[in-house]
Amino acid sequence: MKNRIIFAAAFVLLGLLVILAPTVLFPVCESEMKMACFFTKKAEIGAGLVIAALGVIYFFLKNKDIRLGISIAQFLNAGLVLAFPAKLTGLCKMSDMACRVKTYPALIVLSVLLALTAAANIVFLIKSESEK
Amino acid sequence: MRFKKTKNTIKDIQRHAFLNACLLATVVILSVMLFSVTVISVSLKKGMGNMRKRLGADIMLVPKGEREKAENMLLEGSRSNFYFEGEVYEKVQSIDGISDSTSQCFLKSLSADCCSSEVQIVFFDPDSDFVVGPWIETEYKQKLSGDAVIVGSDIVSEDGKIKLFGQEYAIASQMARTGTALDSSVYFSADAKAELLRNAEEKGSFLTEEQKKGDILSSIFINVDGSHTTEQVIDSAHKTIGDIFDVVYPKKLHESLSGSLGKITGVVNVISLSLGILLVAILLIINSIIMKGRKPEIALLRVLGHRKKDLIRKLLSEMGLISLAGALGGSLLGALIVIPFGRYIGKSLDMPYLGPGIASVLVQILLIVGIVILIVFLASVFFIIHTTNTEPYLALRKEE
């Protein structure tokens, strides 16, 4: 129960932060033209929603195997959070633009935190399974 | 055997989970603070050192009334357009007391390639240049021709080309990072000026009347030779070209910026020192509580025949393990925050900021792990010795 509450809360929080980072907390470049970072913002909103939704689902599941699966998915989602700005949708080309100065670092931090949380949960679940 | 010992130590630590967690948290905070403060101050100093190199001329002549813009351009790399007539440079060259002189011409551009942002275009004279040259990272031997450019470190290009005003230019070389917005400049040879201005106009960019003339330059960099003073050279310049210029002293600019850097690091040092003292005090308090709580356990172990030396070693290895984990975790956490946000920190401080490379981050982490372990050792060794020295009889009696 404790594990479910802690990790579900962590996933939901990180998912919300992934949504808020490029929109409110460290917004991408403001421009009338739709630049690369605009699409990264959209993609991150989607990724954040999925992460948060998986967090909510995680809370209601008792089966440890499914929870393990969700944790693995979250670990891969962490890669996606990073891959959008780094490779898939990209950012503005100039390195002094807001999206490179603020949004990208924030997404790096969030992605690493999500990967660490998911990895810790995977190890925890596998260990508790083998102790049975 | 060693592994088993470590496992036992971890079990011992888990037995006093709450207090040890407090100790770990304190160590983590201490390491995050130490790591961030050192990395930020080292990067600011590195940026400043780089800046001094970049401000490589004794004086810089700019059109009258444009001094502030020129200073901002040197310090922050903000983009500006201001111009002399082209003939001024030839006149300046004839002045006595000049050892080197070179001219540059700035042009604000629309975006490079897509739409990301403006770049500053700088035309310079590769033959007389002594300002741009030292920044060129990869040497290029061939003469910079009209369709090749040198770009600042921040210009990203996948195919070695950059598109400006509809025309592609090959990138001959990339400059080393300066830590300011000058990193997003594109440097052309002065010969390319006419063609580029023509292209710009064709592509519908707005050009001022001055820019349309073509024979223009924005600033003249001068080094004064040993036998003359800067004032003498400025005086003769006034006589030769008239009162049409303002003087910027790049080296003095650097001094004033170093002064403000000194103030910033001073404030940061005072704050981190007081925080550090507070954290060490917390460490001492936690250690004293932990050791007080463990007095009966230690006394029992001594009654059971454990040697004092072994007990001290056991307690020290627990502290060592906690401080190692805390210091490593804290440094990595600090790195995770400070390194990606480096540019943001530099921007908000309005200072040139050059982040550390991987090697120096690793050295920094090792150094901080060493320092933190030493601090924890010093903060606990007294309590450990005191606890193991207490007579078992007294320790056990007090607990009754």
Short mmCIF file of C-alpha atoms in Angstrom, two decimals:
data_model
loop_
_atom_site.label_atom_id
_atom_site.label_comp_id
_atom_site.label_asym_id
_atom_site.label_seq_id
_atom_site.Cartn_x
_atom_site.Cartn_y
_atom_site.Cartn_z
CA MET A 1 0.00 0.00 0.00
CA LYS A 2 2.76 2.41 1.03
CA ASN A 3 4.68 1.66 -2.16
CA ARG A 4 1.58 2.25 -4.28
CA ILE A 5 0.82 5.63 -2.73
CA ILE A 6 4.41 6.91 -2.82
CA PHE A 7 5.21 5.90 -6.38
CA ALA A 8 1.78 6.78 -7.79
CA ALA A 9 2.12 10.25 -6.25
CA ALA A 10 5.66 10.58 -7.63
CA PHE A 11 4.56 9.59 -11.14
CA VAL A 12 1.57 11.96 -11.11
CA LEU A 13 3.73 14.82 -9.80
CA LEU A 14 6.46 14.23 -12.39
CA GLY A 15 3.86 13.94 -15.16
CA LEU A 16 2.31 17.26 -14.15
CA LEU A 17 5.76 18.86 -14.01
CA VAL A 18 6.52 17.59 -17.53
CA ILE A 19 3.34 19.39 -18.66
CA LEU A 20 4.04 22.54 -16.65
CA ALA A 21 7.77 22.88 -17.47
CA PRO A 22 7.45 23.93 -21.13
CA THR A 23 4.16 25.78 -20.62
CA VAL A 24 4.23 27.63 -17.31
CA LEU A 25 7.39 27.09 -15.27
CA PHE A 26 10.08 27.41 -17.96
CA PRO A 27 8.08 28.32 -21.06
CA VAL A 28 9.47 27.84 -24.56
CA CYS A 29 10.18 30.79 -26.85
CA GLU A 30 7.23 33.07 -27.48
CA SER A 31 6.79 33.87 -31.12
CA GLU A 32 4.02 34.20 -33.62
CA MET A 33 5.79 31.78 -35.88
CA LYS A 34 5.54 28.14 -34.94
CA MET A 35 9.10 27.16 -34.16
CA ALA A 36 10.54 23.75 -33.37
CA CYS A 37 10.13 24.33 -29.65
CA PHE A 38 6.40 24.97 -30.09
CA PHE A 39 5.96 21.38 -31.28
CA THR A 40 8.21 20.10 -28.50
CA LYS A 41 5.89 21.83 -26.04
CA LYS A 42 2.86 20.08 -27.55
CA ALA A 43 4.63 16.72 -27.52
CA GLU A 44 5.70 17.17 -23.89
CA ILE A 45 2.13 17.97 -22.87
CA GLY A 46 1.11 14.64 -24.38
CA ALA A 47 3.96 12.74 -22.76
CA GLY A 48 3.22 14.40 -19.40
CA LEU A 49 -0.45 13.45 -19.60
CA VAL A 50 0.46 9.81 -20.29
CA ILE A 51 2.93 9.77 -17.38
CA ALA A 52 0.39 11.29 -14.98
CA ALA A 53 -2.41 8.97 -16.20
CA LEU A 54 -0.19 5.91 -15.72
CA GLY A 55 0.52 7.24 -12.22
CA VAL A 56 -3.22 7.33 -11.44
CA ILE A 57 -3.73 3.83 -12.88
CA TYR A 58 -0.76 2.61 -10.84
CA PHE A 59 -2.51 3.69 -7.66
CA PHE A 60 -5.56 1.51 -8.30
CA LEU A 61 -3.71 -1.66 -9.25
CA LYS A 62 -2.95 -4.39 -6.74
CA ASN A 63 -1.25 -6.82 -9.09
CA LYS A 64 2.50 -6.42 -8.71
CA ASP A 65 3.28 -7.67 -12.20
CA ILE A 66 1.14 -5.01 -13.85
CA ARG A 67 2.70 -2.39 -11.57
CA LEU A 68 6.10 -3.61 -12.66
CA GLY A 69 5.01 -3.23 -16.28
CA ILE A 70 3.81 0.33 -15.66
CA SER A 71 7.12 1.17 -14.00
CA ILE A 72 9.00 -0.13 -17.04
CA ALA A 73 6.75 1.99 -19.25
CA GLN A 74 7.48 5.05 -17.11
CA PHE A 75 11.21 4.37 -17.43
CA LEU A 76 10.82 4.38 -21.21
CA ASN A 77 8.63 7.50 -21.01
CA ALA A 78 11.55 9.24 -19.30
CA GLY A 79 13.55 8.57 -22.46
CA LEU A 80 10.73 10.03 -24.53
CA VAL A 81 10.61 13.22 -22.43
CA LEU A 82 14.27 13.75 -23.25
CA ALA A 83 14.07 12.56 -26.85
CA PHE A 84 11.49 15.16 -27.93
CA PRO A 85 13.71 18.23 -27.40
CA ALA A 86 16.97 16.40 -28.09
CA LYS A 87 16.07 14.59 -31.30
CA LEU A 88 12.46 14.08 -32.32
CA THR A 89 10.92 17.54 -32.48
CA GLY A 90 13.96 19.63 -31.57
CA LEU A 91 14.46 23.15 -30.29
CA CYS A 92 15.37 26.53 -31.74
CA LYS A 93 18.79 26.64 -33.32
CA MET A 94 20.21 29.54 -31.37
CA SER A 95 21.51 28.49 -28.01
CA ASP A 96 20.53 31.69 -26.24
CA MET A 97 16.84 31.14 -26.87
CA ALA A 98 14.51 30.56 -23.91
CA CYS A 99 13.76 26.98 -24.95
CA ARG A 100 17.44 26.05 -24.84
CA VAL A 101 18.32 28.13 -21.78
CA LYS A 102 15.39 27.16 -19.54
CA THR A 103 13.02 24.55 -20.93
CA TYR A 104 15.60 22.02 -22.09
CA PRO A 105 17.52 21.90 -18.77
CA ALA A 106 14.23 21.55 -16.89
CA LEU A 107 13.19 18.64 -19.11
CA ILE A 108 16.60 16.99 -18.65
CA VAL A 109 16.20 17.19 -14.86
CA LEU A 110 12.62 15.86 -14.99
CA SER A 111 13.57 13.05 -17.33
CA VAL A 112 16.44 11.91 -15.09
CA LEU A 113 14.21 12.11 -11.99
CA LEU A 114 11.49 10.06 -13.70
CA ALA A 115 14.01 7.47 -14.88
CA LEU A 116 15.48 7.19 -11.36
CA THR A 117 12.05 6.90 -9.72
CA ALA A 118 10.91 4.25 -12.19
CA ALA A 119 14.20 2.32 -11.88
CA ALA A 120 14.01 2.41 -8.09
CA ASN A 121 10.45 1.09 -8.23
CA ILE A 122 11.40 -1.66 -10.68
CA VAL A 123 14.20 -2.83 -8.38
CA PHE A 124 11.88 -2.63 -5.36
CA LEU A 125 9.10 -4.62 -7.02
CA ILE A 126 11.42 -7.32 -8.37
CA LYS A 127 13.07 -7.64 -4.96
CA SER A 128 9.81 -7.88 -3.06
CA GLU A 129 8.57 -10.46 -5.57
CA SER A 130 11.64 -12.66 -5.12
CA GLU A 131 11.41 -12.41 -1.32
CA LYS A 132 7.98 -14.07 -1.39
CA MET B 1 34.55 -11.21 3.66
CA ARG B 2 34.72 -7.51 2.86
CA PHE B 3 31.31 -7.67 1.21
CA LYS B 4 29.85 -9.33 4.29
CA LYS B 5 31.30 -6.60 6.47
CA THR B 6 29.71 -3.91 4.29
CA LYS B 7 26.41 -5.76 4.45
CA ASN B 8 26.63 -5.86 8.25
CA THR B 9 27.44 -2.16 8.32
CA ILE B 10 24.36 -1.43 6.20
CA LYS B 11 22.26 -3.54 8.60
CA ASP B 12 23.66 -1.57 11.53
CA ILE B 13 22.77 1.67 9.77
CA GLN B 14 19.23 0.43 9.10
CA ARG B 15 18.81 -0.38 12.78
CA HIS B 16 18.93 3.35 13.55
CA ALA B 17 17.12 4.31 10.38
CA PHE B 18 15.57 7.62 11.37
CA LEU B 19 18.61 9.33 12.81
CA ASN B 20 20.86 7.99 10.11
CA ALA B 21 18.42 9.26 7.49
CA CYS B 22 18.65 12.72 9.10
CA LEU B 23 22.44 12.44 8.96
CA LEU B 24 22.29 11.37 5.32
CA ALA B 25 19.97 14.24 4.42
CA THR B 26 22.31 16.75 6.07
CA VAL B 27 25.29 15.31 4.19
CA VAL B 28 23.36 15.43 0.90
CA ILE B 29 22.39 19.09 1.42
CA LEU B 30 25.98 19.94 2.36
CA SER B 31 27.32 18.25 -0.79
CA VAL B 32 24.73 19.82 -3.10
CA MET B 33 25.68 23.21 -1.72
CA LEU B 34 29.42 22.64 -1.93
CA PHE B 35 29.18 21.28 -5.46
CA SER B 36 26.91 24.02 -6.79
CA VAL B 37 28.89 26.85 -5.25
CA THR B 38 32.23 25.58 -6.54
CA VAL B 39 30.96 24.80 -10.04
CA ILE B 40 29.19 28.15 -10.39
CA SER B 41 32.11 30.21 -9.14
CA VAL B 42 34.65 28.28 -11.23
CA SER B 43 32.48 28.70 -14.34
CA LEU B 44 32.01 32.43 -13.75
CA LYS B 45 35.76 32.85 -13.29
CA LYS B 46 36.43 30.88 -16.45
CA GLY B 47 33.92 32.99 -18.36
CA MET B 48 35.59 36.12 -17.04
CA GLY B 49 39.05 34.89 -18.03
CA ASN B 50 37.76 34.18 -21.50
CA MET B 51 36.22 37.59 -21.67
CA ARG B 52 39.55 39.27 -20.90
CA LYS B 53 41.04 37.41 -23.81
CA ARG B 54 38.23 38.49 -26.05
CA LEU B 55 38.52 42.14 -25.13
CA GLY B 56 41.91 42.04 -26.74
CA ALA B 57 42.30 45.67 -27.87
CA ASP B 58 43.48 48.71 -25.91
CA ILE B 59 40.86 51.00 -27.37
CA MET B 60 37.88 50.66 -29.63
CA LEU B 61 36.58 53.60 -31.64
CA VAL B 62 32.84 53.70 -32.28
CA PRO B 63 30.62 56.39 -33.85
CA LYS B 64 29.77 59.28 -31.54
CA GLY B 65 26.88 58.60 -29.21
CA GLU B 66 27.08 54.81 -29.59
CA ARG B 67 29.36 54.09 -26.68
CA GLU B 68 26.77 52.47 -24.49
CA LYS B 69 25.55 50.22 -27.28
CA ALA B 70 29.13 49.20 -28.06
CA GLU B 71 29.84 48.40 -24.41
CA ASN B 72 26.70 46.31 -24.17
CA MET B 73 27.73 44.54 -27.31
CA LEU B 74 31.13 43.67 -25.89
CA LEU B 75 29.81 42.57 -22.52
CA GLU B 76 26.54 40.89 -23.35
CA GLY B 77 26.86 40.47 -27.07
CA SER B 78 23.65 42.39 -27.66
CA ARG B 79 23.19 43.22 -31.30
CA SER B 80 23.46 46.71 -32.72
CA ASN B 81 23.89 48.67 -35.92
CA PHE B 82 26.09 51.79 -35.94
CA TYR B 83 28.39 52.98 -38.67
CA PHE B 84 31.36 55.10 -39.71
CA GLU B 85 32.16 56.03 -43.26
CA GLY B 86 34.59 53.48 -44.70
CA GLU B 87 37.33 56.05 -45.29
CA VAL B 88 37.72 56.71 -41.55
CA TYR B 89 39.72 53.51 -41.15
CA GLU B 90 42.37 54.56 -43.65
CA LYS B 91 42.76 57.89 -41.89
CA VAL B 92 43.10 56.18 -38.51
CA GLN B 93 45.83 53.94 -39.82
CA SER B 94 48.02 56.95 -40.51
CA ILE B 95 48.01 58.00 -36.85
CA ASP B 96 51.30 57.69 -34.96
CA GLY B 97 51.55 55.30 -32.03
CA ILE B 98 49.31 52.52 -33.29
CA SER B 99 50.85 49.07 -33.28
CA ASP B 100 47.83 47.11 -34.56
CA SER B 101 44.51 48.25 -35.88
CA THR B 102 41.61 46.44 -37.46
CA SER B 103 38.05 47.30 -38.33
CA GLN B 104 34.78 45.44 -38.03
CA CYS B 105 31.33 46.06 -39.39
CA PHE B 106 28.18 44.78 -37.70
CA LEU B 107 24.90 43.93 -39.28
CA LYS B 108 21.83 42.68 -37.50
CA SER B 109 20.27 39.96 -39.54
CA LEU B 110 17.02 38.17 -39.63
CA SER B 111 17.08 34.59 -38.61
CA ALA B 112 19.61 32.07 -39.69
CA ASP B 113 17.91 29.40 -41.75
CA CYS B 114 14.60 28.83 -40.04
CA CYS B 115 13.18 31.29 -37.68
CA SER B 116 14.91 30.76 -34.45
CA SER B 117 16.35 34.20 -33.83
CA GLU B 118 18.48 36.99 -35.11
CA VAL B 119 22.15 36.48 -35.60
CA GLN B 120 24.71 39.22 -35.56
CA ILE B 121 26.74 39.35 -38.74
CA VAL B 122 30.26 40.69 -38.31
CA PHE B 123 32.50 41.61 -41.20
CA PHE B 124 36.16 41.59 -40.28
CA ASP B 125 39.43 41.93 -42.10
CA PRO B 126 41.28 38.61 -41.80
CA ASP B 127 44.63 40.21 -42.73
CA SER B 128 44.80 42.83 -40.00
CA ASP B 129 42.56 41.04 -37.49
CA PHE B 130 43.72 40.38 -33.92
CA VAL B 131 40.34 40.30 -32.20
CA VAL B 132 38.53 37.38 -33.83
CA GLY B 133 41.56 35.21 -34.59
CA PRO B 134 42.39 34.04 -31.05
CA TRP B 135 38.87 32.59 -30.80
CA ILE B 136 39.04 30.34 -33.76
CA GLU B 137 39.10 26.82 -32.44
CA THR B 138 39.98 24.79 -35.45
CA GLU B 139 42.65 26.38 -37.53
CA TYR B 140 41.85 27.28 -41.03
CA LYS B 141 44.66 28.03 -43.38
CA GLN B 142 42.95 29.09 -46.53
CA LYS B 143 42.01 32.71 -46.95
CA LEU B 144 38.44 33.36 -45.91
CA SER B 145 36.65 33.85 -49.18
CA GLY B 146 33.32 35.50 -49.88
CA ASP B 147 31.23 32.35 -49.56
CA ALA B 148 32.81 30.95 -46.40
CA VAL B 149 32.15 32.07 -42.85
CA ILE B 150 33.37 31.58 -39.32
CA VAL B 151 30.57 31.01 -36.83
CA GLY B 152 30.24 31.46 -33.10
CA SER B 153 30.13 28.33 -30.97
CA ASP B 154 26.36 28.37 -30.62
CA ILE B 155 25.43 28.29 -34.25
CA VAL B 156 24.15 24.80 -34.88
CA SER B 157 24.65 23.41 -38.33
CA GLU B 158 24.12 19.84 -39.40
CA ASP B 159 25.77 19.94 -42.78
CA GLY B 160 28.60 22.45 -42.31
CA LYS B 161 26.59 25.18 -44.01
CA ILE B 162 24.58 28.16 -42.91
CA LYS B 163 21.81 29.87 -44.83
CA LEU B 164 21.55 33.65 -44.71
CA PHE B 165 19.32 35.80 -46.91
CA GLY B 166 18.60 32.85 -49.14
CA GLN B 167 22.22 32.02 -49.82
CA GLU B 168 24.17 29.09 -48.37
CA TYR B 169 27.61 29.71 -46.94
CA ALA B 170 30.17 27.05 -46.05
CA ILE B 171 31.37 27.14 -42.45
CA ALA B 172 35.16 27.38 -42.55
CA SER B 173 35.63 27.25 -38.81
CA GLN B 174 33.84 27.54 -35.51
CA MET B 175 34.93 29.79 -32.67
CA ALA B 176 35.52 28.67 -29.10
CA ARG B 177 32.81 29.48 -26.60
CA THR B 178 32.99 32.93 -25.05
CA GLY B 179 30.04 32.47 -22.72
CA THR B 180 28.06 35.43 -24.09
CA ALA B 181 25.61 36.05 -26.91
CA LEU B 182 28.59 36.76 -29.20
CA ASP B 183 28.60 33.00 -29.53
CA SER B 184 25.70 33.40 -31.90
CA SER B 185 27.51 35.65 -34.39
CA VAL B 186 28.52 34.84 -37.92
CA TYR B 187 31.84 36.25 -39.10
CA PHE B 188 32.34 37.18 -42.75
CA SER B 189 35.42 38.45 -44.48
CA ALA B 190 35.07 42.16 -45.27
CA ASP B 191 35.15 41.35 -49.01
CA ALA B 192 31.76 39.69 -48.73
CA LYS B 193 30.05 42.80 -47.45
CA ALA B 194 28.74 44.18 -50.74
CA GLU B 195 27.29 40.89 -51.91
CA LEU B 196 25.64 40.10 -48.60
CA LEU B 197 24.03 43.53 -48.37
CA ARG B 198 22.73 43.08 -51.89
CA ASN B 199 21.29 39.67 -51.03
CA ALA B 200 19.71 41.07 -47.92
CA GLU B 201 18.00 43.80 -49.85
CA GLU B 202 16.80 41.38 -52.51
CA LYS B 203 15.32 39.13 -49.84
CA GLY B 204 13.31 42.03 -48.54
CA SER B 205 15.28 42.78 -45.36
CA PHE B 206 15.05 46.36 -44.25
CA LEU B 207 18.32 48.21 -44.76
CA THR B 208 19.00 51.72 -43.47
CA GLU B 209 20.31 54.41 -45.80
CA GLU B 210 23.77 53.97 -44.27
CA GLN B 211 23.74 50.24 -44.83
CA LYS B 212 22.74 50.73 -48.45
CA LYS B 213 25.92 52.75 -49.02
CA GLY B 214 28.01 49.64 -48.54
CA ASP B 215 31.30 51.31 -47.67
CA ILE B 216 30.74 51.38 -43.96
CA LEU B 217 32.33 50.07 -40.77
CA SER B 218 31.18 49.94 -37.18
CA SER B 219 34.22 49.94 -34.99
CA ILE B 220 37.99 50.25 -35.14
CA PHE B 221 40.07 48.25 -32.68
CA ILE B 222 43.45 49.74 -31.85
CA ASN B 223 46.45 48.53 -29.90
CA VAL B 224 48.79 51.31 -28.81
CA ASP B 225 52.52 50.77 -29.16
CA GLY B 226 54.89 51.06 -26.21
CA SER B 227 56.20 54.55 -26.96
CA HIS B 228 52.83 56.30 -26.90
CA THR B 229 50.03 56.53 -24.37
CA THR B 230 46.39 55.84 -25.20
CA GLU B 231 45.56 59.50 -24.54
CA GLN B 232 48.13 60.62 -27.10
CA VAL B 233 46.66 58.29 -29.69
CA ILE B 234 43.10 59.45 -28.96
CA ASP B 235 44.27 63.08 -29.24
CA SER B 236 45.84 62.48 -32.62
CA ALA B 237 42.73 60.61 -33.74
CA HIS B 238 40.61 63.64 -32.82
CA LYS B 239 42.93 65.82 -34.89
CA THR B 240 42.94 63.43 -37.86
CA ILE B 241 39.32 62.38 -38.21
CA GLY B 242 37.55 65.02 -36.15
CA ASP B 243 35.12 64.68 -33.29
CA ILE B 244 33.05 61.91 -34.78
CA PHE B 245 33.87 59.06 -32.45
CA ASP B 246 33.55 57.80 -28.90
CA VAL B 247 36.16 55.64 -27.24
CA VAL B 248 35.47 52.33 -25.49
CA TYR B 249 38.21 50.86 -23.32
CA PRO B 250 37.62 47.10 -23.56
CA LYS B 251 40.19 46.25 -20.92
CA LYS B 252 38.69 48.68 -18.42
CA LEU B 253 35.26 47.18 -19.06
CA HIS B 254 36.68 43.88 -18.01
CA GLU B 255 38.00 45.39 -14.78
CA SER B 256 34.60 46.78 -13.85
CA LEU B 257 32.96 43.44 -14.58
CA SER B 258 35.58 41.61 -12.53
CA GLY B 259 34.68 43.99 -9.70
CA SER B 260 31.04 42.97 -9.81
CA LEU B 261 32.00 39.33 -10.10
CA GLY B 262 34.09 39.81 -6.95
CA LYS B 263 31.03 41.19 -5.16
CA ILE B 264 28.81 38.33 -6.31
CA THR B 265 31.29 35.66 -5.26
CA GLY B 266 31.81 37.53 -1.99
CA VAL B 267 28.10 37.39 -1.18
CA VAL B 268 27.86 33.75 -2.31
CA ASN B 269 30.87 32.84 -0.16
CA VAL B 270 29.42 34.50 2.95
CA ILE B 271 26.05 32.82 2.47
CA SER B 272 27.52 29.40 1.78
CA LEU B 273 29.96 29.71 4.67
CA SER B 274 27.17 30.50 7.11
CA LEU B 275 25.01 27.71 5.68
CA GLY B 276 28.02 25.39 5.89
CA ILE B 277 28.57 26.26 9.54
CA LEU B 278 24.87 25.68 10.25
CA LEU B 279 24.99 22.28 8.53
CA VAL B 280 28.13 21.25 10.42
CA ALA B 281 26.39 22.28 13.66
CA ILE B 282 23.41 20.10 12.71
CA LEU B 283 25.82 17.25 11.95
CA LEU B 284 27.37 17.63 15.40
CA ILE B 285 23.96 17.59 17.08
CA ILE B 286 22.79 14.51 15.16
CA ASN B 287 26.06 12.72 15.89
CA SER B 288 25.79 13.46 19.58
CA ILE B 289 22.20 12.16 19.64
CA ILE B 290 23.12 9.01 17.71
CA MET B 291 26.08 8.23 19.94
CA LYS B 292 24.16 8.92 23.13
CA GLY B 293 21.48 6.50 22.00
CA ARG B 294 24.02 3.85 21.18
CA LYS B 295 25.95 4.03 24.44
CA PRO B 296 24.24 0.96 25.97
CA GLU B 297 24.72 -1.05 22.80
CA ILE B 298 28.43 -0.21 22.69
CA ALA B 299 28.78 -0.95 26.39
CA LEU B 300 27.12 -4.35 25.92
CA LEU B 301 29.40 -5.17 23.03
CA ARG B 302 32.39 -4.28 25.20
CA VAL B 303 31.11 -6.47 27.99
CA LEU B 304 30.77 -9.26 25.43
CA GLY B 305 34.48 -8.92 24.72
CA HIS B 306 34.73 -6.62 21.69
CA ARG B 307 37.88 -4.54 21.63
CA LYS B 308 37.64 -0.74 21.80
CA LYS B 309 39.61 -0.44 18.57
CA ASP B 310 37.19 -2.71 16.69
CA LEU B 311 34.19 -0.77 17.95
CA ILE B 312 35.69 2.55 16.87
CA ARG B 313 36.40 1.05 13.46
CA LYS B 314 32.83 -0.26 13.20
CA LEU B 315 31.29 3.12 14.09
CA LEU B 316 33.65 4.97 11.78
CA SER B 317 32.85 2.67 8.88
CA GLU B 318 29.14 3.35 9.40
CA MET B 319 29.81 7.09 9.29
CA GLY B 320 32.08 6.58 6.28
CA LEU B 321 29.42 4.68 4.36
CA ILE B 322 26.73 7.27 5.11
CA SER B 323 28.98 10.18 4.17
CA LEU B 324 30.19 8.46 0.99
CA ALA B 325 26.63 7.75 -0.15
CA GLY B 326 25.44 11.22 0.85
CA ALA B 327 28.36 13.02 -0.77
CA LEU B 328 28.10 11.06 -4.01
CA GLY B 329 24.32 11.45 -4.16
CA GLY B 330 24.53 15.13 -3.27
CA SER B 331 27.21 15.91 -5.84
CA LEU B 332 25.29 14.09 -8.56
CA LEU B 333 22.10 15.91 -7.59
CA GLY B 334 24.02 19.21 -7.68
CA ALA B 335 25.43 18.30 -11.09
CA LEU B 336 21.96 17.43 -12.35
CA ILE B 337 20.70 20.88 -11.41
CA VAL B 338 23.68 23.18 -11.94
CA ILE B 339 25.12 21.82 -15.19
CA PRO B 340 22.02 21.89 -17.43
CA PHE B 341 20.94 25.24 -16.00
CA GLY B 342 24.44 26.77 -16.37
CA ARG B 343 23.52 29.08 -19.18
CA TYR B 344 20.38 30.21 -17.34
CA ILE B 345 22.48 31.07 -14.29
CA GLY B 346 24.92 33.07 -16.42
CA LYS B 347 22.08 34.87 -18.15
CA SER B 348 20.30 35.82 -14.97
CA LEU B 349 23.54 37.09 -13.42
CA ASP B 350 24.38 38.94 -16.66
CA MET B 351 27.84 37.45 -16.55
CA PRO B 352 29.84 35.41 -19.00
CA TYR B 353 29.49 31.80 -17.86
CA LEU B 354 31.49 28.87 -19.15
CA GLY B 355 30.32 25.56 -17.75
CA PRO B 356 32.79 22.84 -16.75
CA GLY B 357 33.75 19.87 -18.93
CA ILE B 358 33.18 16.24 -17.91
CA ALA B 359 36.72 15.80 -16.59
CA SER B 360 36.54 18.80 -14.32
CA VAL B 361 33.08 17.72 -13.07
CA LEU B 362 34.53 14.33 -12.10
CA VAL B 363 37.48 15.96 -10.33
CA GLN B 364 35.04 18.29 -8.56
CA ILE B 365 32.88 15.34 -7.42
CA LEU B 366 35.92 13.43 -6.10
CA LEU B 367 37.13 16.52 -4.30
CA ILE B 368 33.75 17.13 -2.69
CA VAL B 369 33.38 13.49 -1.66
CA GLY B 370 36.80 13.76 0.02
CA ILE B 371 35.97 17.02 1.77
CA VAL B 372 32.55 15.85 2.96
CA ILE B 373 33.94 12.57 4.32
CA LEU B 374 36.59 14.57 6.18
CA ILE B 375 33.95 16.94 7.62
CA VAL B 376 31.74 14.06 8.78
CA PHE B 377 34.78 12.28 10.24
CA LEU B 378 35.82 15.37 12.19
CA ALA B 379 32.25 15.96 13.34
CA SER B 380 31.84 12.43 14.66
CA VAL B 381 35.23 11.22 15.81
CA PHE B 382 35.04 12.95 19.19
CA PHE B 383 31.63 11.46 20.01
CA ILE B 384 32.71 8.00 18.84
CA ILE B 385 35.82 7.99 21.01
CA HIS B 386 33.90 9.39 23.94
CA THR B 387 31.21 6.71 23.63
CA THR B 388 33.66 3.83 23.35
CA ASN B 389 35.65 5.22 26.28
CA THR B 390 32.69 5.34 28.64
CA GLU B 391 32.91 2.58 31.23
CA PRO B 392 30.36 -0.14 30.36
CA TYR B 393 29.13 -0.16 33.93
CA LEU B 394 28.32 3.61 33.87
CA ALA B 395 26.79 3.45 30.40
CA LEU B 396 24.47 0.62 31.29
CA ARG B 397 23.55 2.03 34.69
CA LYS B 398 22.43 5.35 33.24
CA GLU B 399 19.97 3.54 31.05
CA GLU B 400 18.21 1.87 33.90
#
